[in-house]
Each structure stands twice: as structure tokens, then as C-alpha cells.
Amino acid sequence: MASKLQKRKSSSGQKTSKRGKNRPTLTVGEEEEPTNMESLGHPEIYPVVLTTKTQEIFNCRIDEDITDEQPYKLIKKEDILADFQNRAAVSDFYPVKKVIQEYPGDEILLVYDKDFKYGLNFYLVGTEEGKENYLNAPEIPEEQEEYKEHIPEEICIYKAPISKPWVSLGSEKEIEEESVKESTKKITYMISRKRHQFGAPIKFSDQNASSVKDAYIECTAYPDKNFTLRQLEKDIGMQVVPEVKDISTQTRWTYPKNAITQYHPREFSEEEKETLGQAKSLTDFLNNVSISVEIALQQNEIMNTFIDDWKCLAEEEGTFGDKTDTHLKEYQSFTDLHNLTEKMITCVSWHPVIYGLIAVSVAVRLSFEDRVHFSGKLLLQPSLILFWSFSDPIHPQLMLESPDDIFCFKFCPSDPNIIAGGCINGQIVMWDITAHADRIENIKTGGSRSKKVTLKPMFLLEPDSNKEAMYIRHCAVSSIENGHKHVITDIHWLPDTFEINRMGTVFENRSGICCQLVTCSADCTICFWDIRPQKALTPQPTEKKKEESIEIPFDVPSTFLHLDLAWKPLSKIRLSKGETSLDHCPTKISLSEDHLQYKAQDKMLAQSKAAKVGDMNPYQNLEGGLANHLKPREDFCTKFFVGTEEGEVIYTDWKMERDSETGRLMTKKPVSLYTVHDGAVHTVQRSPFYKDIILTIGGWNVAIWKEGVMTGPLLQTSCAPKRYTSGHWSLTRPGVFYIGREDGYIDIWDLLEKTHEPALSQNICITMITCIKPWTFSAKQQFIAVADYYGTLHILEIPWTLSHPSANEVLSMNYYFEREVKHLEYVDQRKKIREQEKKEMQLEMEKKKAKTYQKSKEQLEAELKMDYESYLELERSILVNLGLIKVSEKVSYMEMM
Amino acid sequence: MAEVEETLKRIQTHKGVIGTMVVNAEGIPIRTTLDNSTTVQYAGLLHQLTMKARSTVRDIDPQNDLTFLRIRSKKHEIMVAPDKEYLLIVIQNPCE
């Protein structure tokens, strides 16, 4: 404690000495501790004050012994000790007595502190080291100073700091603030207690703090705003690092599937196939396997196990439906009311493309003599082909004019705007109605005009009121001299798949259009015509044209101008009967590849094919077709059927052959000829379902032929009660055909039902039916056009049963025809057998005769008599039976027995 | 070689047979009576179907094996006779 006080005092003394340099207060303190400059960093330095007396004693008088050059003095220790003894406490060295006593060395360094650096005017260095340092030290700083201030080369003179008056810079305030002082006076309390209460046992008791009032004082916590700190600064370290994400997923594993991609199928080359084929393994395999395969195949052949018998049953019943459904229903009828002369319809043709359009050719109902008689009157009346449409039953849509009555005409299969017709005078007439095509195409839309169909009498009708009667003149007629000389009975367009040259050889038709015609006429010739201009003949026609330049009306298209009046047939075939002059007079022909006019689809194809060629109507540019070099088709069947006026059916060839004798082109002899019909054959038609089945109708019966079967017709019906005047196959049912009779009845034959008589007979009109033409518009609508002798065209609708074939009708018909063929063969064979038998019988007969020749005369006579008697009896019995002889009952009875 | 052809011809001349073909184990045709594209198509498809059918039969009973496969369709019947190395495919029209 005391030391602490001492230290404090000494420190305060130090402080005070530091503070007040002009008041060096000497603290004559205790003897224990001398002051040192420890606080200043020099613990060996002890400041002392030396009075003048002391200075004289020790010879360290200021400015005499101790100068600026030598501010120190080495004083011997003994001297100081002696001084102590002399002056004891008065000695100036008394404060540092201990240091001196403890000083190891002999001489103590005493330094004159001129500047009062350590507070007093002298100081003592208490250690040897310090002494050494002091003695040696000035050299070093001097050296340092010299080193530092080498350049100025000035020796720094040490100047002791001059004491200045204290200037307060406010540091004492800081110290005051920092120092701890007692602000208030301490209060003393004296608490006393009586003595006997001391040490008494203490009684503690519990007390609920909340029950007693003011037993406790709460110091609740409250948020002191002084202590809520908001951190305004934050020390955060940041670093740019690449962001890395680690994600993993689990795929759903499904079962592995085989997937194959292939661009080309793998195939073996021929050699590989050969080598493989020869491998023994293949042979063995086939041997093993073929057995089971053949069993399976045979199973299928024996019976079709998957047939639904119930369904098949239902279909069969349909054919034997009730009769009421099988009647043809009248749909519409057309009559030309404008022309008063009695006309008959000679030919009917449906428009191949447009729905509801039908063309009819009318001719005057006069016999040849009457024609000649009334020829003048006839010339004034135009011969027409009328176009009727369903929408207008009174006014024909178009009327095609021709120089004379048309007996047959046909639409061109590849272009329905071209019509070719055969005249009564042997000319072929061509029409081109392309210009008016839009008129007839829009018939359906123009039906509003004829909605109110009122029948006005002739005299009230103005020709231009309802519709302009469009008379379209013909484009071209054939040459009169070179063509036919008699009425053209049949005209056909050759299909666009082939064409013929003058020899009759068949070529490929490159032009894609029908460009050839074939006609047959009553002058016993069949002619082939080509509508394209013949290049070889061009010089001629031009000359001819110069001679007779006929003014052609401007509204006639010039499609066939080259043909007009100069048209020659390509080749002529004369159906000669050999040496006799009477030739066959063909009435109808049927070509092997007759263009199916029944299918409109084919037509569209053909039309599109033609359109592709030149994007313009190929008929406008017919010359182009001739230039093509065509290649001949060798395997084409050039045979065709001809029906004649005598009722014969001829199967002949149109290819010409060179006669070996004369060297001219001769027609070949007919392959076969049959006289089956009793009258002129008016229908020779191929079945739409079978290419080789032909129907011929003529006279009173019908015959069906198969091409290739030369023995005879497959079917020949018995004579009908009425003459047959027209006929046609059904377009949808292979076993059905329609026959028109001369009494206005239509006989519908169904070969699957009955072959000896028609299945149905229906009355249509009162007069002879001249033409029958069925036509299919859709699966549900099938019409049949029936033309009669009085000029009326009836359109009838074919019922479902007649139009819809049963399930395997085609097949059944095929079987039927095959059976018939076999029957014919059988008949043929039987004929042979019969002949054989006949021969044998004849031989036997002769043998018998040879035997009986040797009989005697009496025997002969006896035999004769026997014969005579038997004859008499026979006569008697007959007469009795007749009742001419009266006989007694008994006898007669006996005889009668 | 001749035997192979003869057997195939015998099968082909059965009533209603449209086509016959012999295919190897990978589905590449060796002999055929039909045109190439049809053959290739039939061979590829039927080969896969036969493999599938065979694997089905064997899955159910490993001791079993496919002997014959007949596919009846509306228009015709396809018969496949499988073997270790080859396949004989016959297409027949059962009802005329």
C-alpha cells in the first residue's frame, strides 16, 4: 500500500515535474526508491539536483568543469560515498544513494542536463551500460547525423530546448474527463441493533409475492429504443463464382422393343437364289411342309367353312320377289308435237355424259314407194335428231339437221359433242355440237323455264316464245359416189385403242381418240371410215372444192370440213355369198372390242387422255394423228359378227387378203354362218359382262352365241307369238335382256329364271317398239328408253329387282354358258354317236334284207295276205271307233277288245 | 432343283391359289410366283408375324412349337408353313 502510494506520488511527482518544467520540485522522499526515468524509457537515468556547493566539491561546476563539449563528468564512487558520510542527508546525492551503493563500477557518470530533459539539472546514469552508451552514443547519432545530412555538410549543433510557457491545447480537459473523481460525498450510515438480537434464530416464512401488496417490485422488460440498433453498415465479403447446378433424373425404364428401319428390302440376287434353290435343305423343307399345305388348300376347296349361311339365304330370296316390284315404271315420255308428219323413231341414244339427255333420230313412216311418191314434200321437212331432256318434255333442247332421214347414229365415245349418223341415202353425216355444249349441259339449271309446262296448241305457239329451236346443221357428209349406196343400217365408232389401215391390219391408236367408224348398209358392204384427213388425197379435194365451192353457213364448225362431200371410206368389205350375185345384206354388226358406251367412267378417262394430248379439242386438230408411226398389233382379233337381213348370223374377218389368182385385195370368207332367225336380224350385241357372248334377235326368236363356239348358238329360243323388233342386254344383270315386240310389249328375259319364255311381259305402248336402250345413272336409278313406231319415246324406270344383280349372278351365268357349251359339245358328240348308230343300223338292216331275200314266193304271198288282213282289221276298228259302221254289239265288243 | 420347282408348281396349280413364295429365315424371298414388290411386302410382314406366333406358342409351353399358321381374311386366306430355316407362304382365294 505504502509502496503504491509512493509510486503514485512519485508518478504524480513525475507528472508534476513533467508538467511544470520551470518548477523542478525535488521530492525528498523515502530512501527506498530513487526516481528514475523509467517512464521516459531510460531506467538507468536518475536525475539529481546538484547545488553549487556540491558542484564545487565534485568539480562539476556548470560552465566551468562541465561545458557544452563535455557535459558529463565521471565521478568516483568513493567520493560520493565520502560525501554521504560528510553531509549525510544534505548531500545532493542522497536520493540516489542506493543506486550509487549498488553501482558496480567505480566511476559514475554524471551528466549535466542543461535543457532539463529529465527534469533536473543533473542526472546520473545508473548502469555501466548506460555509461557506455552515453559515452559512446554521441558518436553514433553524430555519425547518423553526418550520414543523413551528408550533403549540407553542416554539423548540427545540438540546441537544448528552451522552456516555453505552457500552452493549453485542451488536453487537461480530456484528462479531467478521463479521470475518475468522486462527485458526491460519500454518505455514511450507521445501523445499530440491540445486542441480544444478534445471533437469534431466524425464522423464515414463505409468502406469496403476488398476494401481498407491494411485496415485490417488478422491473419489466421493455424495449428500449436506445438499445435497438440498426445496423447501417455490414461487412460482407463477395466473390464471383461460376454457378453450377447439379440435377439428376430417373428415366422410366420400359421393356426393350425391337424397331426396324429399312430403306430397301433385302433381296437375293439371281445367283444366290439359284444356289439356295439347289440346297438340299430346301428340298427337305418343301417335302415336309407341302403335305400340310396341301391339306389346308384342299380343306378350302372342299368347303368354305366361314360362310354365313344365313346371309346367303337372304340374298337368294331376293330374285324370286313378288311380281309387282318387277314392273317397269313409266317415268316420262317425249313426243315431238311440232312436226305433224307421222314420224317414227329409228334410233335412240343416251348422252354418254350428261344426265337426263337422250337423243332420238326420227324418220318418216313411209314405205319406199311412198317416199318416192312424196319425195318433194319430204325435201321441205328437215330430218332431225332431237335432244330431249328430262326437265323439258315438250321442247327438245337441240335439233340436229341432216340431209335425209337418219336411221342410226352414235355419239363419239371420246368426245360426246361429235355425233355420227347414217342416212337413208347411204351418207354418213357428222355433227359437231361443241359450240352448243354449254346449252345442253345447263339443262338442269335451266329447268325453271319449263316449270310451268303448258301444252299450247301448235297455232298459238310462237317459235321464239319459250326457247329458240336450235337447228344445228351438220358438219360434214360423206361422199355420195364413194360411200354406201343404200340405207346405212348400222354405224359404230371404233374404240380409241386401235385403228385400222386400208388392208385391215390393226394398229395401235396413238391419238387417244376415236377416229374411225365402221358402217354397214343394205348395199351389202361394210365400210371403214377415218375422220382424219387423208394426206394422200389432199390434192384432190382442193381441186374439187374449187369446182364446187359450196357456201358453208358460218355457224357450222369446221371440224370436219376436210371430209365434207369428199369423205371416202378407208376400206370396203363386200359380204358376198360367193358366186351368186345375191350378197348378204348386213343389218347390224358387233365388233370384238366394242367400245363400252355404258360406262361413263371410261369415257372420262378417255376424254382426259385426249385432253392431255394437246389441251385443245383433238378433233380440231385431226391431222396430227396421221403423222404418228404406228406399230401393228398382231394378236388382235379382227373378226366380228354380222347379222343379215335374211336372218343369218355371220362371223367374219375384216382383214383383207390378197387373192392368189387376181392379186387384188379380197375379203376373207366368213368363218361361220348360221341361219337361225326367221326374219331380219335387228340386234347383234355383245354382253356387257362377257366379251364373247353375243345376243342376236331377229324374226320371232332369240339366239345367244359364244364367240369361238362354232357349232351353233348356245341358246335358241322357240318362236314367240309376236315378232321381235328390238332388243338390248341389261346393263347391270348379266342374265337379263329386254326385247321389244311389234305389239308394244316388252319381254324381259331372265336366263337364270327361265330360258324357254320371258320372265316378264309388260305393255308399254300400242305400236311396234323400234328401239330399246337402257342406261344407268346411279346404282339406284336405271332407266330404259323405249321408242315406238309412232314417234314417242318412253322413259321407264327399271325396278330394283331388275337392275340389281344377285350375289353371284355373273358366276351363275358363266356356269350357265359353260353348261350350254358343254351341251352343244355333247350334242355334237351325240350326233356323231347317232350317226354311228345309224350306220350300224343300216348295216344291220341290209344284212336283214339280205337274209329275207331268200324267202320263197309263197311265203311272200302269205306274208302279204297277213298284212292285208291286219290292215283290214285296223280299218274296221277305226271306222267303228269313228262310228261310221254299225256292228252287232257282241261282235263289235269282241272286236273292240 | 427340279423337285423344288415341281413341288411349288403342284401347290400353285391348286384351285384358287393366287401366289406361292418361299422365304428364308430372315424374311428374304427365295422363290416366288408374285411380283417383286408384293413378294417383299408379304415376306417381311409374314416373317415377323410368324416369329411372333412362334414365340407366343413357346412362351405358353416351351415344349410346344408352331406348325402351321392360317390367316383368313375377307378376300383370301394366307397360309404359312414355318420351319427352322424357311417359310412357305401360300395365298389362296377359298371361294371363287
Tab-separated table of C-alpha atoms in Angstrom, chain A residues 599-868:
chain	number	residue	atom	x	y	z
A	599	LYS	CA	-69.538	-46.927	-118.569
A	600	ALA	CA	-69.222	-43.219	-118.183
A	601	GLN	CA	-66.058	-43.633	-116.195
A	602	ASP	CA	-64.147	-44.952	-119.108
A	603	LYS	CA	-65.386	-42.057	-121.077
A	604	MET	CA	-63.973	-39.588	-118.639
A	605	LEU	CA	-60.675	-41.375	-118.764
A	606	ALA	CA	-60.663	-41.291	-122.470
A	607	GLN	CA	-61.580	-37.659	-122.509
A	608	SER	CA	-58.900	-36.758	-120.071
A	609	LYS	CA	-56.446	-38.775	-122.059
A	610	ALA	CA	-57.401	-36.882	-125.140
A	611	ALA	CA	-57.257	-33.586	-123.366
A	612	LYS	CA	-53.756	-34.314	-122.195
A	613	VAL	CA	-52.548	-34.622	-125.707
A	614	GLY	CA	-52.972	-31.057	-126.724
A	615	ASP	CA	-55.103	-29.216	-124.237
A	616	MET	CA	-57.378	-28.395	-127.058
A	617	ASN	CA	-60.042	-30.444	-128.619
A	618	PRO	CA	-58.194	-33.111	-130.509
A	619	TYR	CA	-60.942	-33.170	-133.031
A	620	GLN	CA	-59.928	-29.709	-134.075
A	621	ASN	CA	-56.548	-30.959	-134.967
A	622	LEU	CA	-57.086	-34.276	-136.567
A	623	GLU	CA	-54.200	-34.022	-138.943
A	624	GLY	CA	-51.731	-34.520	-136.220
A	625	GLY	CA	-52.867	-38.038	-135.706
A	626	LEU	CA	-51.844	-39.294	-139.072
A	627	ALA	CA	-48.235	-38.437	-138.701
A	628	ASN	CA	-47.697	-40.930	-135.971
A	629	HIS	CA	-45.903	-44.003	-136.976
A	630	LEU	CA	-47.973	-46.734	-135.620
A	631	LYS	CA	-46.985	-50.231	-134.869
A	632	PRO	CA	-49.251	-53.020	-135.814
A	633	ARG	CA	-50.953	-55.172	-133.255
A	634	GLU	CA	-50.562	-58.721	-134.298
A	635	ASP	CA	-52.638	-60.510	-131.794
A	636	PHE	CA	-55.773	-58.545	-132.357
A	637	CYS	CA	-58.922	-60.362	-133.148
A	638	THR	CA	-60.243	-58.855	-136.342
A	639	LYS	CA	-63.332	-60.963	-136.513
A	640	PHE	CA	-66.759	-59.685	-135.899
A	641	PHE	CA	-70.340	-60.732	-136.026
A	642	VAL	CA	-72.762	-59.570	-138.651
A	643	GLY	CA	-76.463	-60.021	-138.673
A	644	THR	CA	-78.123	-60.009	-142.064
A	645	GLU	CA	-81.500	-59.258	-143.397
A	646	GLU	CA	-82.122	-62.882	-144.174
A	647	GLY	CA	-81.734	-63.858	-140.608
A	648	GLU	CA	-78.225	-65.138	-140.784
A	649	VAL	CA	-75.515	-64.587	-138.307
A	650	ILE	CA	-72.120	-64.388	-139.911
A	651	TYR	CA	-68.841	-64.448	-138.159
A	652	THR	CA	-66.287	-62.970	-140.454
A	653	ASP	CA	-62.986	-61.204	-140.649
A	654	TRP	CA	-62.344	-57.683	-141.820
A	655	LYS	CA	-58.751	-58.238	-142.682
A	656	MET	CA	-58.189	-58.209	-146.354
A	657	GLU	CA	-56.138	-60.818	-148.015
A	658	ARG	CA	-54.559	-60.928	-151.313
A	659	ASP	CA	-56.280	-63.189	-153.659
A	660	SER	CA	-53.709	-65.505	-155.111
A	661	GLU	CA	-55.316	-65.519	-158.539
A	662	THR	CA	-56.272	-61.976	-159.217
A	663	GLY	CA	-53.842	-60.243	-156.894
A	664	ARG	CA	-56.490	-57.934	-155.613
A	665	LEU	CA	-57.416	-57.372	-152.048
A	666	MET	CA	-60.211	-59.704	-151.234
A	667	THR	CA	-62.233	-60.067	-148.165
A	668	LYS	CA	-61.881	-63.295	-146.433
A	669	LYS	CA	-64.598	-65.820	-146.442
A	670	PRO	CA	-66.753	-65.812	-143.358
A	671	VAL	CA	-65.674	-68.136	-140.655
A	672	SER	CA	-69.142	-69.301	-139.861
A	673	LEU	CA	-72.626	-68.655	-140.982
A	674	TYR	CA	-75.825	-69.665	-139.356
A	675	THR	CA	-79.345	-69.119	-140.297
A	676	VAL	CA	-81.182	-69.081	-137.055
A	677	HIS	CA	-83.665	-66.339	-137.353
A	678	ASP	CA	-86.763	-66.173	-139.394
A	679	GLY	CA	-86.553	-62.520	-140.107
A	680	ALA	CA	-84.027	-59.766	-140.382
A	681	VAL	CA	-81.629	-59.668	-137.549
A	682	HIS	CA	-82.000	-56.323	-135.878
A	683	THR	CA	-79.879	-56.813	-132.781
A	684	VAL	CA	-76.390	-58.175	-132.643
A	685	GLN	CA	-74.995	-57.212	-129.305
A	686	ARG	CA	-72.224	-58.303	-127.016
A	687	SER	CA	-72.981	-58.760	-123.391
A	688	PRO	CA	-71.593	-56.022	-121.161
A	689	PHE	CA	-70.338	-58.673	-118.782
A	690	TYR	CA	-68.841	-61.234	-121.090
A	691	LYS	CA	-66.765	-60.307	-124.040
A	692	ASP	CA	-67.637	-63.359	-126.041
A	693	ILE	CA	-71.360	-63.740	-125.501
A	694	ILE	CA	-73.452	-62.237	-128.262
A	695	LEU	CA	-77.168	-61.802	-128.351
A	696	THR	CA	-78.885	-61.850	-131.705
A	697	ILE	CA	-82.521	-61.082	-132.087
A	698	GLY	CA	-84.411	-61.347	-135.296
A	699	GLY	CA	-87.673	-62.552	-136.599
A	700	TRP	CA	-89.504	-64.476	-133.928
A	701	ASN	CA	-86.687	-65.794	-131.854
A	702	VAL	CA	-83.589	-65.011	-129.938
A	703	ALA	CA	-80.205	-66.631	-130.069
A	704	ILE	CA	-77.221	-66.351	-127.788
A	705	TRP	CA	-73.827	-67.096	-129.184
A	706	LYS	CA	-70.424	-67.599	-127.742
A	707	GLU	CA	-67.532	-66.424	-129.776
A	708	GLY	CA	-65.336	-69.313	-130.574
A	709	VAL	CA	-68.002	-71.931	-130.376
A	710	MET	CA	-68.676	-72.712	-133.993
A	711	THR	CA	-71.220	-75.440	-133.581
A	712	GLY	CA	-74.135	-73.233	-133.042
A	713	PRO	CA	-75.848	-70.869	-130.703
A	714	LEU	CA	-75.724	-71.599	-127.034
A	715	LEU	CA	-79.350	-70.846	-126.699
A	716	GLN	CA	-82.014	-70.567	-129.274
A	717	THR	CA	-85.440	-69.750	-128.066
A	718	SER	CA	-88.590	-71.101	-129.548
A	719	CYS	CA	-90.742	-68.948	-131.721
A	720	ALA	CA	-92.548	-66.241	-129.907
A	721	PRO	CA	-96.152	-65.380	-130.591
A	722	LYS	CA	-95.221	-61.930	-131.780
A	723	ARG	CA	-92.365	-60.720	-133.790
A	724	TYR	CA	-89.429	-59.266	-132.010
A	725	THR	CA	-88.466	-55.868	-133.224
A	726	SER	CA	-85.758	-54.655	-130.893
A	727	GLY	CA	-83.695	-55.816	-128.004
A	728	HIS	CA	-80.918	-54.988	-125.625
A	729	TRP	CA	-78.903	-56.597	-122.859
A	730	SER	CA	-79.444	-55.336	-119.357
A	731	LEU	CA	-76.525	-53.249	-118.209
A	732	THR	CA	-76.325	-54.492	-114.670
A	733	ARG	CA	-77.640	-58.005	-114.643
A	734	PRO	CA	-75.787	-60.498	-116.750
A	735	GLY	CA	-78.696	-62.812	-117.347
A	736	VAL	CA	-81.331	-60.267	-118.236
A	737	PHE	CA	-82.175	-58.774	-121.597
A	738	TYR	CA	-85.103	-56.782	-122.900
A	739	ILE	CA	-86.935	-57.478	-126.106
A	740	GLY	CA	-89.463	-55.228	-127.739
A	741	ARG	CA	-92.291	-56.727	-129.686
A	742	GLU	CA	-94.312	-55.474	-132.550
A	743	ASP	CA	-97.412	-55.134	-130.400
A	744	GLY	CA	-95.829	-52.700	-127.956
A	745	TYR	CA	-94.926	-55.214	-125.321
A	746	ILE	CA	-91.572	-55.581	-123.702
A	747	ASP	CA	-90.426	-59.048	-122.850
A	748	ILE	CA	-87.944	-59.209	-120.065
A	749	TRP	CA	-85.930	-62.373	-120.135
A	750	ASP	CA	-84.048	-63.640	-117.160
A	751	LEU	CA	-81.886	-66.539	-118.104
A	752	LEU	CA	-81.395	-67.563	-114.533
A	753	GLU	CA	-85.095	-67.879	-114.051
A	754	LYS	CA	-86.489	-69.252	-117.259
A	755	THR	CA	-84.918	-69.947	-120.552
A	756	HIS	CA	-87.942	-71.007	-122.516
A	757	GLU	CA	-90.029	-67.930	-122.100
A	758	PRO	CA	-89.692	-64.385	-120.870
A	759	ALA	CA	-89.784	-63.763	-117.165
A	760	LEU	CA	-91.966	-60.746	-117.549
A	761	SER	CA	-94.041	-59.188	-120.250
A	762	GLN	CA	-95.192	-55.634	-119.959
A	763	ASN	CA	-97.166	-53.380	-122.236
A	764	ILE	CA	-95.641	-50.059	-122.982
A	765	CYS	CA	-97.437	-48.666	-125.955
A	766	ILE	CA	-99.789	-49.613	-128.681
A	767	THR	CA	-97.470	-49.876	-131.561
A	768	MET	CA	-94.311	-51.523	-132.591
A	769	ILE	CA	-91.269	-50.880	-130.465
A	770	THR	CA	-88.415	-49.770	-132.630
A	771	CYS	CA	-85.614	-49.282	-130.196
A	772	ILE	CA	-84.742	-50.121	-126.618
A	773	LYS	CA	-81.862	-48.565	-124.785
A	774	PRO	CA	-81.269	-48.900	-121.075
A	775	TRP	CA	-78.977	-46.571	-119.205
A	776	THR	CA	-77.588	-46.486	-115.703
A	777	PHE	CA	-77.279	-43.180	-113.944
A	778	SER	CA	-76.555	-44.399	-110.486
A	779	ALA	CA	-76.849	-47.550	-108.501
A	780	LYS	CA	-80.409	-46.716	-107.675
A	781	GLN	CA	-81.591	-45.128	-110.864
A	782	GLN	CA	-81.703	-47.050	-114.037
A	783	PHE	CA	-83.790	-46.042	-116.980
A	784	ILE	CA	-84.801	-47.716	-120.141
A	785	ALA	CA	-85.727	-45.749	-123.204
A	786	VAL	CA	-88.292	-47.348	-125.433
A	787	ALA	CA	-89.010	-45.864	-128.794
A	788	ASP	CA	-92.049	-46.772	-130.714
A	789	TYR	CA	-93.272	-46.625	-134.235
A	790	TYR	CA	-95.468	-43.591	-133.693
A	791	GLY	CA	-92.595	-41.387	-132.679
A	792	THR	CA	-92.995	-41.425	-128.943
A	793	LEU	CA	-90.089	-42.028	-126.676
A	794	HIS	CA	-90.970	-43.608	-123.378
A	795	ILE	CA	-88.638	-43.454	-120.461
A	796	LEU	CA	-89.237	-46.126	-117.905
A	797	GLU	CA	-87.592	-46.766	-114.651
A	798	ILE	CA	-86.200	-50.186	-114.049
A	799	PRO	CA	-87.142	-51.580	-110.663
A	800	TRP	CA	-84.658	-52.727	-108.125
A	801	THR	CA	-85.057	-56.409	-108.820
A	802	LEU	CA	-84.289	-55.986	-112.457
A	803	SER	CA	-81.393	-53.690	-112.021
A	804	HIS	CA	-79.650	-55.133	-109.039
A	805	PRO	CA	-77.835	-58.351	-109.638
A	806	SER	CA	-77.846	-61.048	-107.051
A	807	ALA	CA	-74.734	-62.101	-105.261
A	808	ASN	CA	-73.106	-64.370	-107.745
A	809	GLU	CA	-75.109	-63.764	-110.827
A	810	VAL	CA	-72.102	-63.288	-113.005
A	811	LEU	CA	-70.759	-66.557	-111.806
A	812	SER	CA	-74.033	-68.335	-112.309
A	813	MET	CA	-74.356	-67.000	-115.808
A	814	ASN	CA	-70.875	-68.125	-116.529
A	815	TYR	CA	-71.748	-71.572	-115.381
A	816	TYR	CA	-74.854	-71.493	-117.459
A	817	PHE	CA	-72.955	-70.586	-120.561
A	818	GLU	CA	-70.357	-73.185	-119.860
A	819	ARG	CA	-73.056	-75.733	-119.427
A	820	GLU	CA	-74.586	-74.714	-122.688
A	821	VAL	CA	-71.279	-75.012	-124.416
A	822	LYS	CA	-70.867	-78.422	-122.971
A	823	HIS	CA	-74.359	-79.244	-124.037
A	824	LEU	CA	-73.540	-78.243	-127.550
A	825	GLU	CA	-70.453	-80.321	-127.464
A	826	TYR	CA	-72.434	-83.153	-126.112
A	827	VAL	CA	-74.975	-82.705	-128.824
A	828	ASP	CA	-72.219	-82.706	-131.324
A	829	GLN	CA	-70.848	-85.842	-129.917
A	830	ARG	CA	-74.222	-87.380	-129.726
A	831	LYS	CA	-74.683	-86.526	-133.328
A	832	LYS	CA	-71.628	-88.454	-134.125
A	833	ILE	CA	-72.723	-91.303	-131.980
A	834	ARG	CA	-76.083	-91.228	-133.571
A	835	GLU	CA	-74.535	-91.305	-136.944
A	836	GLN	CA	-72.532	-94.227	-135.898
A	837	GLU	CA	-75.587	-95.935	-134.660
A	838	LYS	CA	-77.407	-95.095	-137.788
A	839	LYS	CA	-74.692	-96.594	-139.844
A	840	GLU	CA	-74.726	-99.679	-137.789
A	841	MET	CA	-78.428	-99.956	-138.027
A	842	GLN	CA	-78.295	-99.545	-141.705
A	843	LEU	CA	-75.751	-102.248	-141.939
A	844	GLU	CA	-77.937	-104.496	-139.915
A	845	MET	CA	-80.901	-103.619	-141.991
A	846	GLU	CA	-79.034	-104.523	-145.077
A	847	LYS	CA	-77.978	-107.729	-143.552
A	848	LYS	CA	-81.524	-108.471	-142.668
A	849	LYS	CA	-82.623	-107.643	-146.105
A	850	ALA	CA	-80.025	-109.940	-147.480
A	851	LYS	CA	-81.395	-112.668	-145.265
A	852	THR	CA	-85.028	-112.255	-146.180
A	853	TYR	CA	-84.194	-112.063	-149.843
A	854	GLN	CA	-84.069	-115.827	-149.958
A	855	LYS	CA	-87.611	-116.271	-148.841
A	856	SER	CA	-89.900	-118.210	-151.288
A	857	LYS	CA	-92.646	-116.662	-153.216
A	858	GLU	CA	-95.407	-118.451	-151.295
A	859	GLN	CA	-94.086	-117.174	-148.054
A	860	LEU	CA	-94.095	-113.741	-149.503
A	861	GLU	CA	-97.628	-114.120	-150.600
A	862	ALA	CA	-98.633	-115.435	-147.230
A	863	GLU	CA	-96.994	-112.546	-145.578
A	864	LEU	CA	-98.683	-110.124	-147.891
A	865	LYS	CA	-102.029	-111.637	-147.147
A	866	MET	CA	-101.414	-111.477	-143.462
A	867	ASP	CA	-100.532	-107.881	-143.791
A	868	TYR	CA	-103.616	-107.188	-145.811
